[in-house]
Amino acid sequence: MSEAGRAALRRGMAAAEGLSAGEPPQAVTEAVDRYHRLMGIPFDHIVPDPALLPEESVRFFIVDGEWLEALTEGVLSVGGTGSRASALAARHTELYRSRMRTAAASGPVAGMLLRSTLVAQWPTSQILAFADPVPPRDAKPAGLDPIEPLRFEALAPTLLLVLWPQVPSAVWIEEPHRELGHGFHVDPQTGGLIVPPAPNTSGANVPVQMRAPQTVDIVRLAADVAKQPGRGGRAGPGPLAAALLSRPYRQVFE
C-alpha cells in the first residue's frame, strides 16, 4: 500500500474512532427514532389480542419507557458480536437512555388507537389533545394551543394511531369543520328533545313539542324559540333555522 493509501486509511480509522466515541451513525439514529414512534413495529406487538381493540372503540395508552430502552438496545446490538462492537453498542445505548430520561422530564410518551369507520369516512376529522389547563368543552379550536403529535397516521382504512410527547389531560375528537347541520339537542335529565338557549345568554332550554308521533309542531317551536333571549323576538323559518344550526360534534375524553 502506498504512503498516500496508508494515510487515507489512518484518516478513515480516526474518523470511525471519533464517530464510535460520539454520536451513532445517522442511519442508526433515524432507525431508532422511527422505532420510538412505533414505526416498523409489528402491530401484534402493540395490540397482542384483537379483543383489546374491538370495532368502534378508542384506547389511550402510555408507552413503557423500559420497553423502548430494550428495543433501543436490541436495535443497537445488531451488526456485530465482537468485543469492540459490543462496547460500541453499550456506549450508544447509554447515550439514548440519557436522552430518553431527559425527554421524560416533560411527561412520558402517550398515544391513542382509534378503530372506527370514522377514520375512513371522515378522514379530515380533528383530534386535539390538551395539557392542563384544559380549555372549556365548548371553546372554539381557533386560538387554542393543543399538544403537537409526534405521529398521526392511519395504519389501516379504519385504524388510526396518534402519539404525543406527553400525557394529555383531555382529547377532543371533532367532526370536520367544513360541514354544517341542523338538529335538536337531547336533555340529559329527561331524554327529550330541546333547543338550547342562544350562546352567551342565560335563557332556558325550549322543549320540542310534537303534534303527532315523530312530527314536530314547527309553528309552536318557532314561536317558543323566538321568546328566548338573544333570538330577536321574531318567529319565522330564518330565525328557527339559525337556532337549530348545529356546530360540528365534539367528543371529549378527560
Tab-separated table of C-alpha atoms in Angstrom:
chain	number	residue	atom	x	y	z
A	1	MET	CA	0.000	0.000	0.000
A	2	SER	CA	1.317	3.409	-0.914
A	3	GLU	CA	2.041	6.052	1.683
A	4	ALA	CA	-0.971	8.035	0.437
A	5	GLY	CA	-3.143	4.963	0.833
A	6	ARG	CA	-1.919	4.315	4.354
A	7	ALA	CA	-2.562	7.960	5.248
A	8	ALA	CA	-6.115	7.727	3.884
A	9	LEU	CA	-6.678	4.543	5.889
A	10	ARG	CA	-5.406	6.204	9.060
A	11	ARG	CA	-7.738	9.153	8.476
A	12	GLY	CA	-10.678	6.808	7.937
A	13	MET	CA	-9.912	4.849	11.089
A	14	ALA	CA	-9.551	8.061	13.080
A	15	ALA	CA	-12.883	9.283	11.767
A	16	ALA	CA	-14.522	5.962	12.624
A	17	GLU	CA	-12.973	6.079	16.105
A	18	GLY	CA	-14.340	9.592	16.628
A	19	LEU	CA	-17.752	8.521	15.449
A	20	SER	CA	-17.655	5.487	17.747
A	21	ALA	CA	-16.917	7.596	20.768
A	22	GLY	CA	-19.617	10.131	19.969
A	23	GLU	CA	-22.869	10.038	18.056
A	24	PRO	CA	-24.165	6.891	16.330
A	25	PRO	CA	-24.271	6.983	12.536
A	26	GLN	CA	-27.184	8.945	11.081
A	27	ALA	CA	-28.815	5.826	9.644
A	28	VAL	CA	-28.842	4.217	13.101
A	29	THR	CA	-30.197	7.382	14.718
A	30	GLU	CA	-33.008	7.576	12.157
A	31	ALA	CA	-33.864	3.891	12.656
A	32	VAL	CA	-34.057	4.241	16.451
A	33	ASP	CA	-36.175	7.380	16.162
A	34	ARG	CA	-38.590	5.537	13.858
A	35	TYR	CA	-38.887	2.664	16.307
A	36	HIS	CA	-39.524	5.103	19.154
A	37	ARG	CA	-42.527	6.310	17.116
A	38	LEU	CA	-43.605	2.660	16.794
A	39	MET	CA	-42.847	2.654	13.050
A	40	GLY	CA	-41.936	-0.763	11.707
A	41	ILE	CA	-43.178	-2.494	14.868
A	42	PRO	CA	-45.478	-5.453	14.083
A	43	PHE	CA	-48.979	-4.488	15.116
A	44	ASP	CA	-49.437	-7.639	17.206
A	45	HIS	CA	-46.564	-6.352	19.386
A	46	ILE	CA	-48.603	-3.203	20.059
A	47	VAL	CA	-52.024	-4.869	20.433
A	48	PRO	CA	-51.348	-8.536	21.248
A	49	ASP	CA	-55.037	-9.526	21.293
A	50	PRO	CA	-57.684	-8.170	18.878
A	51	ALA	CA	-60.176	-8.197	21.755
A	52	LEU	CA	-58.231	-5.320	23.312
A	53	LEU	CA	-59.257	-3.080	20.412
A	54	PRO	CA	-62.735	-4.090	19.176
A	55	GLU	CA	-64.543	-2.362	16.338
A	56	GLU	CA	-65.819	1.167	17.046
A	57	SER	CA	-63.554	1.679	20.037
A	58	VAL	CA	-60.790	4.001	21.196
A	59	ARG	CA	-57.914	3.155	23.505
A	60	PHE	CA	-55.457	5.514	25.205
A	61	PHE	CA	-52.082	4.260	26.381
A	62	ILE	CA	-48.657	5.212	27.721
A	63	VAL	CA	-45.558	3.865	26.008
A	64	ASP	CA	-43.402	1.966	28.511
A	65	GLY	CA	-40.001	3.677	28.699
A	66	GLU	CA	-38.286	0.423	29.728
A	67	TRP	CA	-39.809	-1.280	26.683
A	68	LEU	CA	-38.347	1.455	24.470
A	69	GLU	CA	-34.953	1.058	26.171
A	70	ALA	CA	-34.985	-2.685	25.478
A	71	LEU	CA	-35.995	-2.022	21.884
A	72	THR	CA	-33.172	0.521	21.502
A	73	GLU	CA	-30.636	-1.900	22.961
A	74	GLY	CA	-31.775	-4.579	20.534
A	75	VAL	CA	-31.503	-2.260	17.542
A	76	LEU	CA	-28.026	-1.060	18.502
A	77	SER	CA	-26.736	-4.584	19.139
A	78	VAL	CA	-27.398	-5.652	15.543
A	79	GLY	CA	-24.366	-5.758	13.260
A	80	GLY	CA	-21.547	-7.211	15.327
A	81	THR	CA	-20.734	-9.673	18.081
A	82	GLY	CA	-17.119	-8.819	18.901
A	83	SER	CA	-15.930	-7.008	21.988
A	84	ARG	CA	-15.458	-3.738	20.067
A	85	ALA	CA	-18.960	-3.896	18.576
A	86	SER	CA	-20.463	-4.771	21.964
A	87	ALA	CA	-18.680	-1.874	23.647
A	88	LEU	CA	-19.831	0.483	20.905
A	89	ALA	CA	-23.437	-0.729	21.217
A	90	ALA	CA	-23.327	-0.302	25.005
A	91	ARG	CA	-21.966	3.241	24.651
A	92	HIS	CA	-24.653	4.234	22.165
A	93	THR	CA	-27.359	2.547	24.244
A	94	GLU	CA	-26.374	4.584	27.292
A	95	LEU	CA	-26.425	7.723	25.137
A	96	TYR	CA	-30.002	7.016	24.100
A	97	ARG	CA	-31.021	6.176	27.660
A	98	SER	CA	-29.705	9.546	28.793
A	99	ARG	CA	-31.668	11.278	26.052
A	100	MET	CA	-34.861	9.409	26.935
A	101	ARG	CA	-34.529	10.299	30.625
A	102	THR	CA	-34.155	13.962	29.661
A	103	ALA	CA	-37.174	13.813	27.341
A	104	ALA	CA	-39.247	12.100	30.039
A	105	ALA	CA	-38.971	15.184	32.233
A	106	SER	CA	-41.938	16.692	30.348
A	107	GLY	CA	-44.021	13.535	30.714
A	108	PRO	CA	-43.960	10.025	29.232
A	109	VAL	CA	-44.991	9.454	25.630
A	110	ALA	CA	-48.715	8.739	25.314
A	111	GLY	CA	-50.882	7.653	22.440
A	112	MET	CA	-54.303	6.764	21.135
A	113	LEU	CA	-55.620	3.991	18.903
A	114	LEU	CA	-58.965	4.600	17.206
A	115	ARG	CA	-60.620	1.700	15.392
A	116	SER	CA	-63.705	3.009	13.659
A	117	THR	CA	-65.297	3.678	10.278
A	118	LEU	CA	-64.852	7.317	11.292
A	119	VAL	CA	-61.222	7.050	10.143
A	120	ALA	CA	-62.201	6.177	6.559
A	121	GLN	CA	-65.445	8.120	6.203
A	122	TRP	CA	-64.286	11.372	7.841
A	123	PRO	CA	-60.509	11.494	7.277
A	124	THR	CA	-60.431	15.255	7.993
A	125	SER	CA	-61.881	14.908	11.487
A	126	GLN	CA	-59.881	16.858	14.060
A	127	ILE	CA	-58.187	15.164	17.004
A	128	LEU	CA	-56.806	17.665	19.519
A	129	ALA	CA	-55.004	16.898	22.778
A	130	PHE	CA	-54.501	19.397	25.589
A	131	ALA	CA	-52.389	19.622	28.713
A	132	ASP	CA	-53.516	21.455	31.840
A	133	PRO	CA	-55.214	23.868	31.968
A	134	VAL	CA	-57.790	22.229	29.712
A	135	PRO	CA	-59.866	24.692	27.648
A	136	PRO	CA	-63.650	24.765	28.120
A	137	ARG	CA	-65.503	21.985	26.318
A	138	ASP	CA	-67.364	24.468	24.101
A	139	ALA	CA	-64.277	26.529	23.198
A	140	LYS	CA	-63.595	27.236	19.533
A	141	PRO	CA	-60.486	25.443	18.182
A	142	ALA	CA	-59.047	28.660	16.735
A	143	GLY	CA	-56.512	30.210	19.072
A	144	LEU	CA	-56.071	27.112	21.244
A	145	ASP	CA	-52.678	25.515	21.919
A	146	PRO	CA	-53.010	21.739	21.518
A	147	ILE	CA	-50.161	19.283	22.019
A	148	GLU	CA	-48.305	18.715	18.747
A	149	PRO	CA	-48.485	14.997	17.910
A	150	LEU	CA	-45.313	13.023	17.261
A	151	ARG	CA	-47.176	10.757	14.892
A	152	PHE	CA	-50.631	10.903	13.302
A	153	GLU	CA	-51.150	8.072	10.857
A	154	ALA	CA	-53.865	5.757	9.569
A	155	LEU	CA	-52.406	2.250	9.865
A	156	ALA	CA	-55.406	0.802	8.028
A	157	PRO	CA	-58.606	2.219	6.491
A	158	THR	CA	-60.364	2.040	9.866
A	159	LEU	CA	-57.395	2.261	12.255
A	160	LEU	CA	-55.710	5.482	13.399
A	161	LEU	CA	-52.618	5.829	15.605
A	162	VAL	CA	-51.712	9.094	17.341
A	163	LEU	CA	-48.636	9.629	19.546
A	164	TRP	CA	-47.989	12.635	21.794
A	165	PRO	CA	-44.783	13.672	23.605
A	166	GLN	CA	-46.665	13.923	26.917
A	167	VAL	CA	-49.783	12.583	28.584
A	168	PRO	CA	-52.748	14.790	27.614
A	169	SER	CA	-55.321	15.832	30.172
A	170	ALA	CA	-58.056	15.967	27.539
A	171	VAL	CA	-58.555	14.749	23.979
A	172	TRP	CA	-61.171	16.132	21.581
A	173	ILE	CA	-62.444	14.256	18.524
A	174	GLU	CA	-64.472	16.550	16.264
A	175	GLU	CA	-66.417	16.279	13.046
A	176	PRO	CA	-64.911	18.063	10.031
A	177	HIS	CA	-65.483	21.809	10.343
A	178	ARG	CA	-66.407	22.244	6.684
A	179	GLU	CA	-69.861	20.735	7.292
A	180	LEU	CA	-72.940	22.342	8.829
A	181	GLY	CA	-76.052	20.656	10.116
A	182	HIS	CA	-79.368	21.341	11.813
A	183	GLY	CA	-80.861	19.401	14.649
A	184	PHE	CA	-82.051	19.206	18.223
A	185	HIS	CA	-80.195	18.519	21.440
A	186	VAL	CA	-81.136	15.845	23.970
A	187	ASP	CA	-81.964	16.833	27.532
A	188	PRO	CA	-79.631	14.685	29.685
A	189	GLN	CA	-82.187	14.614	32.505
A	190	THR	CA	-85.428	13.849	30.645
A	191	GLY	CA	-84.128	12.378	27.412
A	192	GLY	CA	-86.450	14.668	25.462
A	193	LEU	CA	-85.527	16.879	22.521
A	194	ILE	CA	-84.718	20.515	23.246
A	195	VAL	CA	-83.404	23.690	21.634
A	196	PRO	CA	-80.673	25.157	23.869
A	197	PRO	CA	-80.531	28.880	24.654
A	198	ALA	CA	-78.698	31.302	22.404
A	199	PRO	CA	-74.912	31.468	23.002
A	200	ASN	CA	-73.747	33.763	25.798
A	201	THR	CA	-77.259	34.178	27.236
A	202	SER	CA	-78.959	32.941	30.389
A	203	GLY	CA	-82.093	31.689	28.643
A	204	ALA	CA	-83.721	28.330	29.275
A	205	ASN	CA	-83.974	25.297	27.044
A	206	VAL	CA	-87.052	25.080	24.824
A	207	PRO	CA	-88.715	21.644	24.801
A	208	VAL	CA	-89.603	20.351	21.342
A	209	GLN	CA	-93.360	19.743	21.207
A	210	MET	CA	-94.882	17.111	18.933
A	211	ARG	CA	-98.219	17.396	17.139
A	212	ALA	CA	-98.117	13.711	16.155
A	213	PRO	CA	-95.722	10.812	16.688
A	214	GLN	CA	-92.360	11.737	15.132
A	215	THR	CA	-93.819	15.011	13.838
A	216	VAL	CA	-92.584	18.302	15.309
A	217	ASP	CA	-95.020	21.164	15.852
A	218	ILE	CA	-92.887	23.618	13.855
A	219	VAL	CA	-95.211	26.606	14.275
A	220	ARG	CA	-95.236	26.297	18.062
A	221	LEU	CA	-91.488	25.605	18.159
A	222	ALA	CA	-90.713	28.725	16.103
A	223	ALA	CA	-92.845	30.840	18.460
A	224	ASP	CA	-91.220	29.353	21.590
A	225	VAL	CA	-87.684	29.782	20.228
A	226	ALA	CA	-88.381	33.418	19.313
A	227	LYS	CA	-89.057	34.127	23.006
A	228	GLN	CA	-85.553	33.025	24.037
A	229	PRO	CA	-83.199	35.898	24.961
A	230	GLY	CA	-80.907	36.767	22.087
A	231	ARG	CA	-83.193	35.372	19.358
A	232	GLY	CA	-84.612	38.703	18.218
A	233	GLY	CA	-88.219	38.014	19.207
A	234	ARG	CA	-89.294	37.226	15.641
A	235	ALA	CA	-90.815	33.857	14.758
A	236	GLY	CA	-90.166	32.524	11.302
A	237	PRO	CA	-88.212	29.976	9.254
A	238	GLY	CA	-84.993	32.055	9.224
A	239	PRO	CA	-84.657	32.592	12.978
A	240	LEU	CA	-85.677	28.985	13.638
A	241	ALA	CA	-83.067	27.662	11.176
A	242	ALA	CA	-80.410	29.797	12.864
A	243	ALA	CA	-81.418	28.461	16.279
A	244	LEU	CA	-81.226	24.848	15.051
A	245	LEU	CA	-77.818	25.280	13.447
A	246	SER	CA	-75.513	22.683	14.979
A	247	ARG	CA	-71.766	23.027	15.304
A	248	PRO	CA	-69.596	20.020	14.438
A	249	TYR	CA	-69.975	17.325	17.069
A	250	ARG	CA	-67.191	17.120	19.619
A	251	GLN	CA	-66.455	14.026	21.706
A	252	VAL	CA	-64.387	14.913	24.780
A	253	PHE	CA	-62.219	12.463	26.743
A	254	GLU	CA	-60.776	13.632	30.064
